[in-house]
mmCIF file of C-alpha atoms in Angstrom:
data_model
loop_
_atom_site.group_PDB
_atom_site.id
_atom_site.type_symbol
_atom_site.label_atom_id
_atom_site.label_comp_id
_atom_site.label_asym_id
_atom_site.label_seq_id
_atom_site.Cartn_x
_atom_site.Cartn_y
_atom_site.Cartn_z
ATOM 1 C CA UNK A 1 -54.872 95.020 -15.384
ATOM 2 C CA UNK A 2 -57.082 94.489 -12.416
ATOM 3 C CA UNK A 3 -56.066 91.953 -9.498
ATOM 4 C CA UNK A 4 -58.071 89.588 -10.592
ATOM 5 C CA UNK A 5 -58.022 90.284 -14.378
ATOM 6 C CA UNK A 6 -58.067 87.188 -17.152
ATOM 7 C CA UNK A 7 -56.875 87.344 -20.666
ATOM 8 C CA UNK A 8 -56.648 83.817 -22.609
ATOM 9 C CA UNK A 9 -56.281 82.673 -26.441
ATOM 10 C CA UNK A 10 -59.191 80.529 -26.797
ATOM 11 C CA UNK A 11 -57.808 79.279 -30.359
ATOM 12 C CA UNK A 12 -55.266 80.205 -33.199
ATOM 13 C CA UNK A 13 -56.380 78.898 -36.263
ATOM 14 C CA UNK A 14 -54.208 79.503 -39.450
ATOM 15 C CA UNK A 15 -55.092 78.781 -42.983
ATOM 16 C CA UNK A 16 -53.805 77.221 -44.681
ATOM 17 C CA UNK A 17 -52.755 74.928 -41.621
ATOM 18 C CA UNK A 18 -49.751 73.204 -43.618
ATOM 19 C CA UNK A 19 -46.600 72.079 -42.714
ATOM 20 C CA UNK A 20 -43.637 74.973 -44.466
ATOM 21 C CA UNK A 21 -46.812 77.077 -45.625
ATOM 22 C CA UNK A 22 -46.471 80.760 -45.386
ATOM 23 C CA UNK A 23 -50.523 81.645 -43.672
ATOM 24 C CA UNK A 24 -52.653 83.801 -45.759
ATOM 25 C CA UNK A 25 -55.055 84.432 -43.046
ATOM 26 C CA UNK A 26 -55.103 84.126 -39.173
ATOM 27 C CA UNK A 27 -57.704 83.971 -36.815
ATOM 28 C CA UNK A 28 -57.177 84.457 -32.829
ATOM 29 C CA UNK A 29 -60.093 84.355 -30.215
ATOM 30 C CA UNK A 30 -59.187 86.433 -27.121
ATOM 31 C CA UNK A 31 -61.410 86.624 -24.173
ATOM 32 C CA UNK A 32 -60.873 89.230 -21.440
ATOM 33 C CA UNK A 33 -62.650 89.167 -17.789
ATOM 34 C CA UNK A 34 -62.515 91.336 -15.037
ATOM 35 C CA UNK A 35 -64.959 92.307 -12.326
ATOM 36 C CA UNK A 36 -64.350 95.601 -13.602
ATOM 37 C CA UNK A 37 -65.939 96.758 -16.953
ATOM 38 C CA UNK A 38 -63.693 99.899 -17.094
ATOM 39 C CA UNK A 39 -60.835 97.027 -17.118
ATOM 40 C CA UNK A 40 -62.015 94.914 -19.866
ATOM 41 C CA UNK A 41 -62.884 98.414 -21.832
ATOM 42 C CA UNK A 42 -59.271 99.250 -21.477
ATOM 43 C CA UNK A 43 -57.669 96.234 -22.476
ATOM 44 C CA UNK A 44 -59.531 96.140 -25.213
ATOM 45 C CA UNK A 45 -58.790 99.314 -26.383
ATOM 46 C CA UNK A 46 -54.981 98.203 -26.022
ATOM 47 C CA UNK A 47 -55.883 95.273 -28.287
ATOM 48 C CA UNK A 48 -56.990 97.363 -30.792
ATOM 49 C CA UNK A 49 -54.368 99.907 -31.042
ATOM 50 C CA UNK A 50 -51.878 96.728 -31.164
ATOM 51 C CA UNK A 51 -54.050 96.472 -34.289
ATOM 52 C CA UNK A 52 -53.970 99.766 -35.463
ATOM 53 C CA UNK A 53 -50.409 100.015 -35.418
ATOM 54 C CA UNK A 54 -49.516 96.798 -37.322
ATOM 55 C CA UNK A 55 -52.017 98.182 -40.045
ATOM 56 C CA UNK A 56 -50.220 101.241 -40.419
ATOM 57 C CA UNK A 57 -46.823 99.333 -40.971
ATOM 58 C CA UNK A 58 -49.102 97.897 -44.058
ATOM 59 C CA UNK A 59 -47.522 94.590 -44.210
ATOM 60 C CA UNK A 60 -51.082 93.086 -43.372
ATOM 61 C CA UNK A 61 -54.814 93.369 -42.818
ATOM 62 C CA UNK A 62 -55.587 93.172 -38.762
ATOM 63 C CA UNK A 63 -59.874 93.676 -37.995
ATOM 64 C CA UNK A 64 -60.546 93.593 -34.309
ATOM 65 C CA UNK A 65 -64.235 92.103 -33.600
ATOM 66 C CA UNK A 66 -65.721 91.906 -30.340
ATOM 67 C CA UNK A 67 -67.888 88.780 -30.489
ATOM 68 C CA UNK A 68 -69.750 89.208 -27.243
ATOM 69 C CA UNK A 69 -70.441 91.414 -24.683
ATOM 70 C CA UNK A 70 -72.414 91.289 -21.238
ATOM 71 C CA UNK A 71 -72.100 92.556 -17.453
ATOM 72 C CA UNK A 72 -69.843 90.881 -15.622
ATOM 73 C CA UNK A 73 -71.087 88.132 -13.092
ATOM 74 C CA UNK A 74 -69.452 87.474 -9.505
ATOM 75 C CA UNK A 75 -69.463 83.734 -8.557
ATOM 76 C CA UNK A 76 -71.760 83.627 -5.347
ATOM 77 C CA UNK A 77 -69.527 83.802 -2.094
ATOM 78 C CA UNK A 78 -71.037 80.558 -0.355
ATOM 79 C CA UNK A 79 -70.616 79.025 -3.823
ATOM 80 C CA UNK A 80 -66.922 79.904 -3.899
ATOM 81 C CA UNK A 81 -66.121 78.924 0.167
ATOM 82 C CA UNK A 82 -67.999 75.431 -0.889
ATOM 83 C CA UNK A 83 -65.662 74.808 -4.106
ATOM 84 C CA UNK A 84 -62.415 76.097 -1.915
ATOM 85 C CA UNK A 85 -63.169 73.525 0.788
ATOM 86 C CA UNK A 86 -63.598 70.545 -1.659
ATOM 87 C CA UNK A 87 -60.413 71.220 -3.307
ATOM 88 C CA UNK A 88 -58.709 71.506 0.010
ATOM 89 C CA UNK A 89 -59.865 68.254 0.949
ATOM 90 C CA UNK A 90 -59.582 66.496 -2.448
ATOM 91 C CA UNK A 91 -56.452 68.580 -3.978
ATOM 92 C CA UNK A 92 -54.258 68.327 -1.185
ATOM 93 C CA UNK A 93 -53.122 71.880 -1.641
ATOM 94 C CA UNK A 94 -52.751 72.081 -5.048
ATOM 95 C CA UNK A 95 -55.546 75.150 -5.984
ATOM 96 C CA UNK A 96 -54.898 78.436 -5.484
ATOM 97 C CA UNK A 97 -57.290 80.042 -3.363
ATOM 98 C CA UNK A 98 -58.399 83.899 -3.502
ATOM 99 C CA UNK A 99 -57.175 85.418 -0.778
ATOM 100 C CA UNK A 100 -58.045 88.721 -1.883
ATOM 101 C CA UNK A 101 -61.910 87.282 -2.116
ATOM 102 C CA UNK A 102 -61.092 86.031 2.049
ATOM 103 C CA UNK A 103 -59.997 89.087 3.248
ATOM 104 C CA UNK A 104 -63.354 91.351 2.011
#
């Protein structure tokens, strides 16, 4: 992973979605950013060898789709300074702000 690298679950859905119900079929949404394309390419090819390998234990079916793709997009700087200085006058210090973004 990059510095500034982002992986989240966007949802988990199970079917069926029942109380002491073994799931027959699960869906998970992943999204992966990075300023860095090379970064998202490799973490996605992690993601599907984590795949890969449960298939070949053949216990269960795993497909990995990739839903959407695009460049990545850097937030403009003046943008960024604006939102840090609201939320360290409304937030009272509770943001974390990129210091690795200050210091280029």
């Amino acid at each position: 992973m990059g510095p500034r690298t982002v992986w989240t679950t966007g949802r988990i859905a199970l079917d069926p979605g029942a109380p002491s119900i073994i799931p027959g079929f699960a869906e998970m949404l992943f999204q992966i950013r990075d300023e860095d394309p090379r970064v998202i390419n490799r973490l996605e090819g992690l993601l599907r060898e984590m795949a890969a390998e449960v298939r070949a234990q053949g216990r269960c079916g795993v497909a990995v789709e990739r839903l959407r793709t695009g460049a990545p997009a850097t937030m403009d700087a003046a943008f960024q300074d604006a939102i840090e200085v609201a939320t360290a006058a409304l937030a009272g210090g509770k943001f974390r702000a990129d210091a690795e973004r200050r210091r280029s």
